[in-house]
Short mmCIF file of C-alpha atoms in Angstrom, two decimals:
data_model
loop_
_atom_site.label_atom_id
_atom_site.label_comp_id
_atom_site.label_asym_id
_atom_site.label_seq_id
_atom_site.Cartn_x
_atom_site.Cartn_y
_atom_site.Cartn_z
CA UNK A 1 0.00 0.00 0.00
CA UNK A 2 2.89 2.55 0.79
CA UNK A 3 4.34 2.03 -2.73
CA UNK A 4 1.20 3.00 -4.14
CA UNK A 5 0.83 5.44 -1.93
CA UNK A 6 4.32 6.39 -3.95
CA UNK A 7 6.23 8.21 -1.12
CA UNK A 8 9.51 9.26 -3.04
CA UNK A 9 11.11 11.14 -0.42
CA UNK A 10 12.05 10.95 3.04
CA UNK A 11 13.17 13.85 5.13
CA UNK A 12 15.09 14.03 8.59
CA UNK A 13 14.13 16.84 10.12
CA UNK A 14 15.72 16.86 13.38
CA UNK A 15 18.71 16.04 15.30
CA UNK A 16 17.55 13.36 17.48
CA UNK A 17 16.73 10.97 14.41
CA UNK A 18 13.47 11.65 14.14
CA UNK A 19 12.06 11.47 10.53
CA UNK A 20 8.92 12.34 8.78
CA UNK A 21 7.77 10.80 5.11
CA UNK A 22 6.79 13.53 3.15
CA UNK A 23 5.54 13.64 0.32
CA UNK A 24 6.09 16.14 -2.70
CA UNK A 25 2.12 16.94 -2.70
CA UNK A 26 1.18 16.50 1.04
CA UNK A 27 -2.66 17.09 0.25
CA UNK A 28 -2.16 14.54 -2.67
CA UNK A 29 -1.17 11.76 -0.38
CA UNK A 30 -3.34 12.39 2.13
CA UNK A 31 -5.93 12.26 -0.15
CA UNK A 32 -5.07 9.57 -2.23
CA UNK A 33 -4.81 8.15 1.73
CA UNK A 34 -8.50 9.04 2.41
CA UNK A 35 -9.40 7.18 -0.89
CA UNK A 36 -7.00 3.74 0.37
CA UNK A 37 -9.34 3.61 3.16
CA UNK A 38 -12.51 4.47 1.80
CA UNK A 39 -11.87 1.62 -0.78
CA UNK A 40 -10.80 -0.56 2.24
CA UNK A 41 -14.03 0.41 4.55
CA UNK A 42 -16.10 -0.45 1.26
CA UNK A 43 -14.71 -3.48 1.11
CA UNK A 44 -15.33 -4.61 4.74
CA UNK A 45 -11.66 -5.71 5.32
CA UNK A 46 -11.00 -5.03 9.15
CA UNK A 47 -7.55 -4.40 8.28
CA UNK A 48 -7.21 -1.46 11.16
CA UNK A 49 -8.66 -1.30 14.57
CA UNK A 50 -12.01 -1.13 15.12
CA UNK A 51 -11.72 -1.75 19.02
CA UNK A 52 -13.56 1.57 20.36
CA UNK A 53 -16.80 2.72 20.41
CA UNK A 54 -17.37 5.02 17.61
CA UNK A 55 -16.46 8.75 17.93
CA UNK A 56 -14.32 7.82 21.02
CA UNK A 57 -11.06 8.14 18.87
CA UNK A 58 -11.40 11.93 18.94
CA UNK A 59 -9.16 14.07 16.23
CA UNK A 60 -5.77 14.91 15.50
CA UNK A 61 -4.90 17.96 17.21
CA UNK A 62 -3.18 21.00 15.28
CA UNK A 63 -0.02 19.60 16.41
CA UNK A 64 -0.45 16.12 15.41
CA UNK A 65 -1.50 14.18 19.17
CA UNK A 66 -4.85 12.49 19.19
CA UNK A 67 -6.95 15.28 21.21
CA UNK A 68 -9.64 17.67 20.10
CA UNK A 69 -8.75 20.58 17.45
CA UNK A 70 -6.31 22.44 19.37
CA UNK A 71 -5.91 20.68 22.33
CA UNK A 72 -4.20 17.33 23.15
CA UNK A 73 -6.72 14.97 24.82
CA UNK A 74 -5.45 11.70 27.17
CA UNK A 75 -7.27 9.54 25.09
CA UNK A 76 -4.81 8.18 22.01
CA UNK A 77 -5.42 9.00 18.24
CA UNK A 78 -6.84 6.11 16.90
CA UNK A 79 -9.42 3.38 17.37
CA UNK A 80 -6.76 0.36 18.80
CA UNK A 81 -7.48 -1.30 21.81
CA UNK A 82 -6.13 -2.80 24.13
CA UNK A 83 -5.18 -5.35 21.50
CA UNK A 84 -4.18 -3.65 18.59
CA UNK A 85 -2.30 -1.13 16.62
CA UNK A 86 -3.84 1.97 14.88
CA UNK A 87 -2.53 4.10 11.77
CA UNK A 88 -4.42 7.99 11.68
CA UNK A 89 -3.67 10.75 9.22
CA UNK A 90 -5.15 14.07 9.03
CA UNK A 91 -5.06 16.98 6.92
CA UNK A 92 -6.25 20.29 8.22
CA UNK A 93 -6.64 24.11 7.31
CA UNK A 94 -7.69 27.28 9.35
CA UNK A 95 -7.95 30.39 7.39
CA UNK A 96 -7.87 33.40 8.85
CA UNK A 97 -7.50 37.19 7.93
CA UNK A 98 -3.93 37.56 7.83
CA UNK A 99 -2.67 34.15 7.75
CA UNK A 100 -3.55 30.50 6.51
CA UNK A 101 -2.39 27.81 8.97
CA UNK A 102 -2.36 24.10 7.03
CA UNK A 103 -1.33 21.43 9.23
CA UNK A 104 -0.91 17.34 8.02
CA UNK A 105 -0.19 14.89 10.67
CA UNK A 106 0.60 10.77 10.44
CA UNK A 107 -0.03 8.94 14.06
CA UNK A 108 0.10 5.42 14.80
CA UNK A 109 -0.90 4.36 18.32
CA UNK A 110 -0.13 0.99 19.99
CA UNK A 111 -2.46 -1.16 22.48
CA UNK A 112 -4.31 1.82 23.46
CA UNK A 113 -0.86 2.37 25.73
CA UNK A 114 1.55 4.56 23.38
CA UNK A 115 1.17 6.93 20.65
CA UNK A 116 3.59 8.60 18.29
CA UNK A 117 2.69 11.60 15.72
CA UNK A 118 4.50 13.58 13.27
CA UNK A 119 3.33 17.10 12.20
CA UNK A 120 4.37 19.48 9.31
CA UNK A 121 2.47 23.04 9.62
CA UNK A 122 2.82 25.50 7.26
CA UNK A 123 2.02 29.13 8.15
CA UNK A 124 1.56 31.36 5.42
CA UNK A 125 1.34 35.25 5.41
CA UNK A 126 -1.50 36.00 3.22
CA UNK A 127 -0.37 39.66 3.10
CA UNK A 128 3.52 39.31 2.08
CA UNK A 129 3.41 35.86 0.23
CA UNK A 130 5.90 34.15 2.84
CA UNK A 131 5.08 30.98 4.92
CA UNK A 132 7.39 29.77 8.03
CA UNK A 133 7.09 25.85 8.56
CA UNK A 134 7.27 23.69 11.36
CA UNK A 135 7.69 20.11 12.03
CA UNK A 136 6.71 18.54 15.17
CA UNK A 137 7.50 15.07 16.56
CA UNK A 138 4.79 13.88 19.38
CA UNK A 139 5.02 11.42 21.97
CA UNK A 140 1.81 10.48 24.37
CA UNK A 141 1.68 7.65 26.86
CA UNK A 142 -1.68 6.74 28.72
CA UNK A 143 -0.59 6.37 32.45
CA UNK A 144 -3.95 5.84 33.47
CA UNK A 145 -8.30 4.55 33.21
CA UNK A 146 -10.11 4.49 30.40
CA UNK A 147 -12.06 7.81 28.80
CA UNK A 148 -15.34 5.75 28.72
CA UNK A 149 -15.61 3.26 31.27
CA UNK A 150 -14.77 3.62 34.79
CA UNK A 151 -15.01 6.64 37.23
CA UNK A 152 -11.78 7.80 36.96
CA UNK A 153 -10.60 10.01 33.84
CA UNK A 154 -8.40 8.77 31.42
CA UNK A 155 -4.91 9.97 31.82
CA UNK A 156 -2.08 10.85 29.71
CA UNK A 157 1.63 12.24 29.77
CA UNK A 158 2.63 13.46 25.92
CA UNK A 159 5.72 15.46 24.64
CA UNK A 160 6.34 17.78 21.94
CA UNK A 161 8.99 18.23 20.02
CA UNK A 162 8.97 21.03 17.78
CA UNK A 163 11.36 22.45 15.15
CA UNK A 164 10.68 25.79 13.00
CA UNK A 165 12.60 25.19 9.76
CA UNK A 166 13.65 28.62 9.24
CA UNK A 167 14.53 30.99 11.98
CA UNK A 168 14.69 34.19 9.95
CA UNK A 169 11.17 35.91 11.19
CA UNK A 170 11.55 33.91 14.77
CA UNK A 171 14.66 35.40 15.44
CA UNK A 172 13.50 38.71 14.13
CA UNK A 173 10.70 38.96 16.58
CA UNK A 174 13.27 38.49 19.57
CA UNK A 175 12.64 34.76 19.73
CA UNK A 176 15.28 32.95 21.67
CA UNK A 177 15.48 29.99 19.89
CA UNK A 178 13.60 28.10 17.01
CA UNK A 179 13.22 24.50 18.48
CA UNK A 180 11.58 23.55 21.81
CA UNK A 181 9.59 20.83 23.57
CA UNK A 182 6.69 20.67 25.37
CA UNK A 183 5.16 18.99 27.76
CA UNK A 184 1.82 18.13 28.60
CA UNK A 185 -0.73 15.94 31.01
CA UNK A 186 -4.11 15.06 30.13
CA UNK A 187 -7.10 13.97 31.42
CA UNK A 188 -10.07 13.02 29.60
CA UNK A 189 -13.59 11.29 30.41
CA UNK A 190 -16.79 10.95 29.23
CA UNK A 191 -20.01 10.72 30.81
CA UNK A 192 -22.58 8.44 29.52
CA UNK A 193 -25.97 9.72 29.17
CA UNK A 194 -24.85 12.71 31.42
CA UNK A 195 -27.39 15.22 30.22
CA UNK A 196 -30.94 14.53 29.37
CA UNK A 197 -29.13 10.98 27.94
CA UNK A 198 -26.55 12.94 26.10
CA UNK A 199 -22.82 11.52 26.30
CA UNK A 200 -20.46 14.23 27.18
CA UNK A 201 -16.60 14.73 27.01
CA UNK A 202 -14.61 17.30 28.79
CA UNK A 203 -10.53 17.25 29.37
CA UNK A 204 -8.31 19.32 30.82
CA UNK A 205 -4.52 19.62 30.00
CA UNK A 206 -1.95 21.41 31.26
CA UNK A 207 1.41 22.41 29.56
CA UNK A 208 4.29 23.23 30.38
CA UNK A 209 5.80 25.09 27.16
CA UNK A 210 8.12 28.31 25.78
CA UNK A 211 6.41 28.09 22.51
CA UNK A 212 5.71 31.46 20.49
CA UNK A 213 2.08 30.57 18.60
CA UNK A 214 2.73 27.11 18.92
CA UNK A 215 5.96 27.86 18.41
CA UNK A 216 5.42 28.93 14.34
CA UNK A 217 6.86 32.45 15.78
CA UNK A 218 9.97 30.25 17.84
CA UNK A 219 10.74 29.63 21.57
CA UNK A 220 11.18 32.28 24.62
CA UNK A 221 11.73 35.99 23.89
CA UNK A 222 12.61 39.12 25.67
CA UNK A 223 9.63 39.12 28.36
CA UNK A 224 9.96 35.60 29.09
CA UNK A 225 12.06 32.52 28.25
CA UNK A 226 11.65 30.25 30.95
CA UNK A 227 8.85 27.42 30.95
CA UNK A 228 5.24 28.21 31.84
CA UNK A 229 2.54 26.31 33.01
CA UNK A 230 -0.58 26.91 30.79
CA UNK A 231 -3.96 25.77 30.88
CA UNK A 232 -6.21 23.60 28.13
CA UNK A 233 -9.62 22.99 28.18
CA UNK A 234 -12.43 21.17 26.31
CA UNK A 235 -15.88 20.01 26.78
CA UNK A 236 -18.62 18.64 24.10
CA UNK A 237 -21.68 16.53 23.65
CA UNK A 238 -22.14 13.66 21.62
CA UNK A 239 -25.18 14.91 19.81
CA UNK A 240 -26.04 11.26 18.59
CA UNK A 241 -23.48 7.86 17.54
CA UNK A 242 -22.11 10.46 14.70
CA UNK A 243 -22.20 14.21 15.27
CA UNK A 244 -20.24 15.94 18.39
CA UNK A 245 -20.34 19.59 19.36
CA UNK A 246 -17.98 21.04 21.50
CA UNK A 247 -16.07 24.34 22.50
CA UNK A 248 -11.79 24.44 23.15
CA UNK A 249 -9.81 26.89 25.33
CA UNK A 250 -6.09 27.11 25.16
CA UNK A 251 -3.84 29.41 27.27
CA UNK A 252 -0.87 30.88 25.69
CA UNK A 253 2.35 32.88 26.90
CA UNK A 254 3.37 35.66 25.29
CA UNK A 255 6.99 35.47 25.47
CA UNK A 256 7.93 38.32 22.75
CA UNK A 257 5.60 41.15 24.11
CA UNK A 258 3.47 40.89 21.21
CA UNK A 259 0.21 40.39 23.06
CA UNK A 260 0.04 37.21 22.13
CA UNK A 261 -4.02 35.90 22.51
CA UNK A 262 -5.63 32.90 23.89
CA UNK A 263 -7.11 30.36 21.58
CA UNK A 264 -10.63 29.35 21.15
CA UNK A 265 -13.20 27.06 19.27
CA UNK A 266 -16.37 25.66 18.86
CA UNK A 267 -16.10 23.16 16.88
CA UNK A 268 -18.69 20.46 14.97
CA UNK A 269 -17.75 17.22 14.20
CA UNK A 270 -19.26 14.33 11.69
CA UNK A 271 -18.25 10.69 12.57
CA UNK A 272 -19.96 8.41 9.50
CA UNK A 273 -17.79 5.28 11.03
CA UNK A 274 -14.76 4.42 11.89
CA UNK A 275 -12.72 5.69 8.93
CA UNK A 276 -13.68 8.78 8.95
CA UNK A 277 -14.20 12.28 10.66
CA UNK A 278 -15.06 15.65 9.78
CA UNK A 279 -14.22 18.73 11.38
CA UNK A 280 -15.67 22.02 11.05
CA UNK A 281 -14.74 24.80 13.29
CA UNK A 282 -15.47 28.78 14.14
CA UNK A 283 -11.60 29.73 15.42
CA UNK A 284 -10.85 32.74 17.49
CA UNK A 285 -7.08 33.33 17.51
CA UNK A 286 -7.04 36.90 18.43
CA UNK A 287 -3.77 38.43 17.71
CA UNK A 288 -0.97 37.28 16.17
CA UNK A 289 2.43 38.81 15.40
CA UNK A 290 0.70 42.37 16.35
CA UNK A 291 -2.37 41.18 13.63
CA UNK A 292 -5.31 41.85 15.87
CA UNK A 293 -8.51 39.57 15.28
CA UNK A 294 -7.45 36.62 13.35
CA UNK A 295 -11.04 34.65 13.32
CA UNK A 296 -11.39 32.01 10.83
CA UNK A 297 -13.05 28.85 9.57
CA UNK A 298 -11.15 25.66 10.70
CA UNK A 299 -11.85 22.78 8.79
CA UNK A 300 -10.32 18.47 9.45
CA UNK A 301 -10.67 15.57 7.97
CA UNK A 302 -9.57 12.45 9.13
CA UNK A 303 -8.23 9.05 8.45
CA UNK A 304 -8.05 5.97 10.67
CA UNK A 305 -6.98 2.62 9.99
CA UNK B 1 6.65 42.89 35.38
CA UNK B 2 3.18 44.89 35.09
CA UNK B 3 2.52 43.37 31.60
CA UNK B 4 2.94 39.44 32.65
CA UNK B 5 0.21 40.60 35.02
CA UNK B 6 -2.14 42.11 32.96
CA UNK B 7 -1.71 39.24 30.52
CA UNK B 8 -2.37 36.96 32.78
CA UNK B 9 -5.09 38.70 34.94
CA UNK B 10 -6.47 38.89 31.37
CA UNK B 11 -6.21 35.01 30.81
CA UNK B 12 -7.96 34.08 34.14
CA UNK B 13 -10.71 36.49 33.15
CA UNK B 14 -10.86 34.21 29.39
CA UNK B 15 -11.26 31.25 31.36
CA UNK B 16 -13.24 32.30 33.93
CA UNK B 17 -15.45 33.32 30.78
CA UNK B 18 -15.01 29.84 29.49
CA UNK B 19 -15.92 28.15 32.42
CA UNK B 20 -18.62 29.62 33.30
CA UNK B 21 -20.56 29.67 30.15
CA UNK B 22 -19.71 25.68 30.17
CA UNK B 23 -21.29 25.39 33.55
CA UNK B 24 -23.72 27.77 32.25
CA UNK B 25 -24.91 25.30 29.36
CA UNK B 26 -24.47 22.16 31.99
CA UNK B 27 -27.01 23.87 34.24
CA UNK B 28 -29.69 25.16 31.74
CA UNK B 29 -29.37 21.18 30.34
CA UNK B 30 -29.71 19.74 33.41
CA UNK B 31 -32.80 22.16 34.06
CA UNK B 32 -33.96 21.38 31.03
CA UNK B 33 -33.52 17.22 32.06
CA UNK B 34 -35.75 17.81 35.87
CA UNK B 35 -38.28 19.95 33.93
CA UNK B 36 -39.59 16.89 31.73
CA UNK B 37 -41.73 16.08 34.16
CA UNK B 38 -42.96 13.09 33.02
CA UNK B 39 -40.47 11.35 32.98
CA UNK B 40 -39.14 12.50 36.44
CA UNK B 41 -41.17 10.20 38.47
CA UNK B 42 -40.61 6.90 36.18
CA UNK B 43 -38.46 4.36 36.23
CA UNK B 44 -35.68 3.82 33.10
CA UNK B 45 -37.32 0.36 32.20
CA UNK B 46 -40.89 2.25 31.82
CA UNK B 47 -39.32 5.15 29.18
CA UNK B 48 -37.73 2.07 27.59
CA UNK B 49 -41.53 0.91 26.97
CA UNK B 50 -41.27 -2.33 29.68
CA UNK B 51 -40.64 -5.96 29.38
CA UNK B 52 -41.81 -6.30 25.85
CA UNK B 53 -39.82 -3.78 24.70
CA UNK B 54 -36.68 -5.53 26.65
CA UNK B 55 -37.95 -8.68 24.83
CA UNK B 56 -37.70 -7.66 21.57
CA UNK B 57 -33.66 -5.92 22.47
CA UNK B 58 -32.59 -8.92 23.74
CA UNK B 59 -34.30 -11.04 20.38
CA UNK B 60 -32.54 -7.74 17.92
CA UNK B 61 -28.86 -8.57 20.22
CA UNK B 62 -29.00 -12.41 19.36
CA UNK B 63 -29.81 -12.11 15.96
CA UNK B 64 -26.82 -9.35 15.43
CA UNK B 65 -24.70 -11.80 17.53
CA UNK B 66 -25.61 -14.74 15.02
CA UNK B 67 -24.29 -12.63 11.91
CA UNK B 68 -21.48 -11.27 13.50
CA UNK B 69 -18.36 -13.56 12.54
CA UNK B 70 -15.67 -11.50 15.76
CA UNK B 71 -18.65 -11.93 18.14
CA UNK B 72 -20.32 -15.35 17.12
CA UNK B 73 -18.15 -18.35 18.38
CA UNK B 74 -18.42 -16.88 22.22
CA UNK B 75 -21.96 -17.70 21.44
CA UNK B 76 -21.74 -20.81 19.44
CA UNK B 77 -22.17 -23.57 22.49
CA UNK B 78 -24.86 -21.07 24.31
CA UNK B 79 -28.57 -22.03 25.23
CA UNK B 80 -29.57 -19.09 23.03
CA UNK B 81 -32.86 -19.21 24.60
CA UNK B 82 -31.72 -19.39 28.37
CA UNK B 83 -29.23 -16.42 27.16
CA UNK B 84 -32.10 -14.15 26.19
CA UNK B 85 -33.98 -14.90 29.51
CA UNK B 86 -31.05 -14.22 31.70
CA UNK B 87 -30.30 -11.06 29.78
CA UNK B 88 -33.95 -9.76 29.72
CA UNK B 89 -33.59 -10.44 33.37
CA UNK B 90 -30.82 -8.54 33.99
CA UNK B 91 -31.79 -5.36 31.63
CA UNK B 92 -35.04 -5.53 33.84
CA UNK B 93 -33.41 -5.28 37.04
CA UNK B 94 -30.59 -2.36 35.94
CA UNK B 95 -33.71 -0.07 34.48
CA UNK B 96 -34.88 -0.58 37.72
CA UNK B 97 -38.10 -2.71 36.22
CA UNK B 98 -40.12 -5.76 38.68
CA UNK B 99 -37.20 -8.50 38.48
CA UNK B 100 -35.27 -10.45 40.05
CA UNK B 101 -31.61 -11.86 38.45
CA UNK B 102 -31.62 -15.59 39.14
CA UNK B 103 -28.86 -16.27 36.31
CA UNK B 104 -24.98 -16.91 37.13
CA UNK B 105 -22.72 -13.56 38.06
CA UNK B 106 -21.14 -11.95 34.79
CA UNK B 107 -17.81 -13.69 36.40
CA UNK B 108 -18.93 -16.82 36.98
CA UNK B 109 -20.89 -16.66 33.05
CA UNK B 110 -17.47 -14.67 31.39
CA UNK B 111 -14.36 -16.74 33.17
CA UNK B 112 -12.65 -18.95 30.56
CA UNK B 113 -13.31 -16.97 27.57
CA UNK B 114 -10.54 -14.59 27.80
CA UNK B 115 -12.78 -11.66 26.40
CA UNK B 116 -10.88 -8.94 24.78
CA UNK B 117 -11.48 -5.07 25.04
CA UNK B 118 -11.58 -5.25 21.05
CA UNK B 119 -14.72 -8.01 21.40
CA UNK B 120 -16.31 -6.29 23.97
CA UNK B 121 -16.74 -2.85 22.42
CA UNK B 122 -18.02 -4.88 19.17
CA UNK B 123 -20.14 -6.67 21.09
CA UNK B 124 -21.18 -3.08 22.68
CA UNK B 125 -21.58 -1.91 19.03
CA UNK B 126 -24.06 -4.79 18.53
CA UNK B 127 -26.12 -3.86 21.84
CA UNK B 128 -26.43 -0.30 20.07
CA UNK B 129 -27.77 -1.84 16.83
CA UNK B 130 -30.21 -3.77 18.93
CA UNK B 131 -31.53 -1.08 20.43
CA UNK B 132 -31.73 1.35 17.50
CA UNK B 133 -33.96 -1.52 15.48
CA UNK B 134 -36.52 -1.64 18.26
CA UNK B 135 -36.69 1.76 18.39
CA UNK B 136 -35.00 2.92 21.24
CA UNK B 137 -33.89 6.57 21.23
CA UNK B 138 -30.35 8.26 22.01
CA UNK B 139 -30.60 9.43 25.09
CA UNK B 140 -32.35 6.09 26.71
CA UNK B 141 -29.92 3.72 24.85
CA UNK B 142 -27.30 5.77 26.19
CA UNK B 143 -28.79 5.61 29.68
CA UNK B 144 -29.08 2.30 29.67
CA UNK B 145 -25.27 1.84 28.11
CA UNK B 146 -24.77 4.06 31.63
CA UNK B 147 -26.08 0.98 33.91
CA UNK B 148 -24.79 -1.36 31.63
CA UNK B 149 -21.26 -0.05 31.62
CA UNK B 150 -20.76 -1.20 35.25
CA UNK B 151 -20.60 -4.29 34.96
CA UNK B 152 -17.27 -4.54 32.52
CA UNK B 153 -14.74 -5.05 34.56
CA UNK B 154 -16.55 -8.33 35.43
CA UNK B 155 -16.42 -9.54 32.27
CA UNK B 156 -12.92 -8.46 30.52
CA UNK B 157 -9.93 -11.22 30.40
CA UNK B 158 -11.89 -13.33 32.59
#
C-alpha cells in the first residue's frame, strides 16, 4: 500500500533521528490516503482497529496528538485497543484574515498504551506571500483509566517536540530559539448519558511550554524565556453515535511582548464510522504577530486505519 | 513585570469566561432534564416501553450476535434461549423494572473466555444496533449503556 501510496522522499528533520515521510504533494497523499481507506471500509476488510466505540477516537490535534482541534486529549489518536495497533492521518486548514495555517499529521498508536505523531504546519502570510514551517514530533503515553468506562478520567503524559525550519522571522521577533519541547498531562472522560441521555466529554490539559504561537513564531523571547505552566480545556456533547459539538480553550504565553491571545473554538464534528471524521470549526485566535482579530473557519478531515 | 500581570489577569478572566458559560450550558441542560416532568417520576425500564420492549432488544442482540463472525463463536455452544432470559432479566433489574436476576454472576458466566477489550466494544456496538432496530432513542440507549457499563470489569480477560 505505501508504494502505491508512492512516497519518493524521506526527510530528517531533526537532530535526534526523528524522521517524517513527506511527500512532494502532502494534500495529494493524504488524499489519495482518504481514498485507500474508503476503498478498504467499502470493502469490509477489518484491516485497522475497530476496538472503540465510535467517535471515542477523537481528532488529531493541530499539532499532530490524538486530542480535540487544538488541544491534546489523554485519550490516544486512533481506534486500537487494548489489542491492537492503529494508523491515523489528518489533513487540516484554518484560514484566517492575515494568515492560513495548514497542518498534516501521520499517528500510529499501539495497544491503546503509546502513541507517536508527526506534524508538518505551514504558516503562510497571506499579506507578504511568505510561509514559516514547522515540524513537530509527538510522543503520548496513557498512564492511566479508560475515557469511557470507569469513574476515573483517562490519563495521559505526551511530549512535543517542535522544530521551526527557518529561523529568519523567529529570530526577528526576539525569539530565543527556534526549536523547543513541550510537555503536557491530560485527562479526559466521558459521561454516559450525562445530560438529558446525552454523552459528554470534557478534558483538561496542562502544559508546560516556551512556545511562540505554537511555536510557528519560535521559543522564549525578551519578556519571558523560561517554561510556563498553561492551561487547556475542552468540553462537548455527543449529539447522537455520529455528530459531536464542542467548544476548546487554550492558554498561551506571550513570550515576545506581542500580546500574544488565547485560543478558542467551537467546533462540529461528523463521525460516518470508523474511517472517517469531519471537522468544522469557528476559530478565534485573536492576535498574532501584532495582527489583531485573526477569526477564521477551521476545517479536518480524518483518516483511521 | 506589570505586563505578565495584565496578561495573565487577562487570561484568568478568558477562562473564567469559558468556564462559566460551560457550567452555564451544563445547568440550563440539566434544568432542562428535571423539567420533563414526566419522565421525572418513572423508572428507566418504563421510558424504555417495559418488558416487551426488553424482549424484543434482547431477540434484535442475538440475531446481530448470530451474523457477526468476531462476536459469534463466544456464542456458538450457548442455550440461546436461556441467554435471552437471563439477559432480559438482567436489563429488567438495571432499568430498575419488577425483576429479580436468578442467572450466574457476569464472572462466573465470562471466566474462561478470555474476552478482549476489542470483542467487547463490538459486542457493545451490537447492543447499540439492537436497540436502535426496536426503536429505542439516544438518550435512553445511552442511559441504559450508563447501567450497563458497570458491569465490565466483570467480564474483561476473565
Amino acid at each position: 500500500m505505501l508504494h502505491r501510496l508512492n512516497i519518493h522522499k524521506i526527510d530528517y528533520i531533526d537532530s535526534n533521528g526523528g524522521f517524517l515521510i513527506m511527500h512532494k504533494h502532502p494534500l495529494l497523499f493524504t488524499a489519495k490516503f482518504l481514498f485507500c481507506i474508503a476503498i478498504f471500509s467499502n470493502h469490509s476488510l477489518s484491516l485497522g482497529a475497530e476496538g472503540k466505540l465510535l467517535a471515542t477516537a477523537g481528532l488529531s490535534q493541530v499539532e499532530g496528538s490524538g486530542g480535540g482541534g487544538l488541544v491534546p486529549w489523554a485519550t490516544l489518536s486512533g481506534y486500537d485497543s487494548h489489542d491492537e495497533l492503529s494508523l491515523s492521518v489528518s489533513v487540516s486548514s484554518a484560514e484566517l484574515n492575515d494568515y492560513r495555517l495548514a497542518v498534516q499529521t501521520l499517528s500510529a498508536s499501539f495497544y491503546d498504551r503509546v502513541e507517536v505523531s508527526v506534524a508538518q504546519q505551514r504558516f503562510d502570510l497571506k499579506t507578504s506571500g511568505v510561509d514559516i514551517k514547522q515540524h513537530i514530533i509527538g510522543l503520548k503515553y496513557k498512564l492511566y483509566g479508560d475515557a469511557v468506562y470507569g469513574y476515573s478520567p483517562q490519563l495521559s503524559l505526551g511530549l512535543q517536540h517542535k522544530k521551526n525550519e527557518d529561523a529568519t522571522i523567529p529570530n526577528a521577533l526576539g525569539a530565543a530559539s527556534s526549536s523547543g519541547t513541550d510537555i503536557y498531562f491530560a485527562a479526559t472522560k466521558v459521561h454516559l448519558g450525562a445530560i438529558s441521555g446525552y454523552n459528554t466529554v470534557w478534558n483538561l490539559t496542562a502544559r508546560a511550554t516556551k512556545a511562540n504561537e505554537l511555536g510557528i513564531l519560535g521559543f522564549g523571547g525578551p519578556s519571558n524565556d523560561r517554561y510556563e505552566l498553561m492551561v487547556e480545556a475542552s468540553a462537548g456533547i455527543l449529539l447522537s453515535r455520529n455528530l459531536v459539538i464542542g467548544v476548546e480553550y487554550r492558554q498561551k504565553p506571550d513570550n515576545l511582548n506581542l500580546g500574544e491571545d488565547d485560543w478558542f473554538d467551537v467546533f462540529f464534528s461528523y463521525i460516518p464510522n470508523k474511517n472517517l471524521s469531519l471537522t468544522v470549526a469557528w476559530t478565534e485566535l485573536g492576535s498574532i504577530a501584532g495582527a489583531a482579530k485573526q477569526d477564521g473557519l477551521y476545517i479536518s478531515l480524518n483518516g483511521h486505519l | 513585570m506589570t505586563r505578565v500581570n495584565e496578561r495573565h489577569s487577562v487570561n484568568a478572566r478568558c477562562l473564567q469566561l469559558i468556564l462559566s458559560a460551560f457550567f452555564t450550558l451544563l445547568f440550563s441542560a440539566c434544568t432542562i432534564n428535571s423539567s420533563q416532568g414526566m419522565n421525572k417520576n418513572s423508572t428507566l425500564y418504563e421510558q424504555l416501553g417495559g418488558q416487551n420492549k426488553l424482549e424484543e432488544i434482547a431477540d434484535n442482540f442475538v440475531d446481530e450476535i448470530s451474523f457477526d463472525a468476531q462476536i459469534y463463536p463466544y456464542f456458538a455452544n450457548s442455550n440461546i434461549k436461556r441467554f435471552k432470559n437471563k439477559l432480559v432479566e438482567q436489563l429488567c433489574v438495571m432499568s430498575e423494572g419488577p425483576c429479580q436476576y436468578s442467572g450466574d454472576t457476569m464472572e462466573q458466566v465470562h471466566t474462561g473466555m478470555n474476552i478482549t477489550e476489542r470483542d467487547f466494544n463490538r459486542t457493545v456496538d451490537l447492543f447499540i444496533a439492537a436497540m436502535t432496530k426496536a426503536g429505542i432513542s439516544h438518550p435512553l440507549q445511552n442511559r441504559l449503556l450508563k447501567e450497563m457499563a458497570q458491569t465490565r470489569d466483570q467480564m474483561l480477560y476473565k
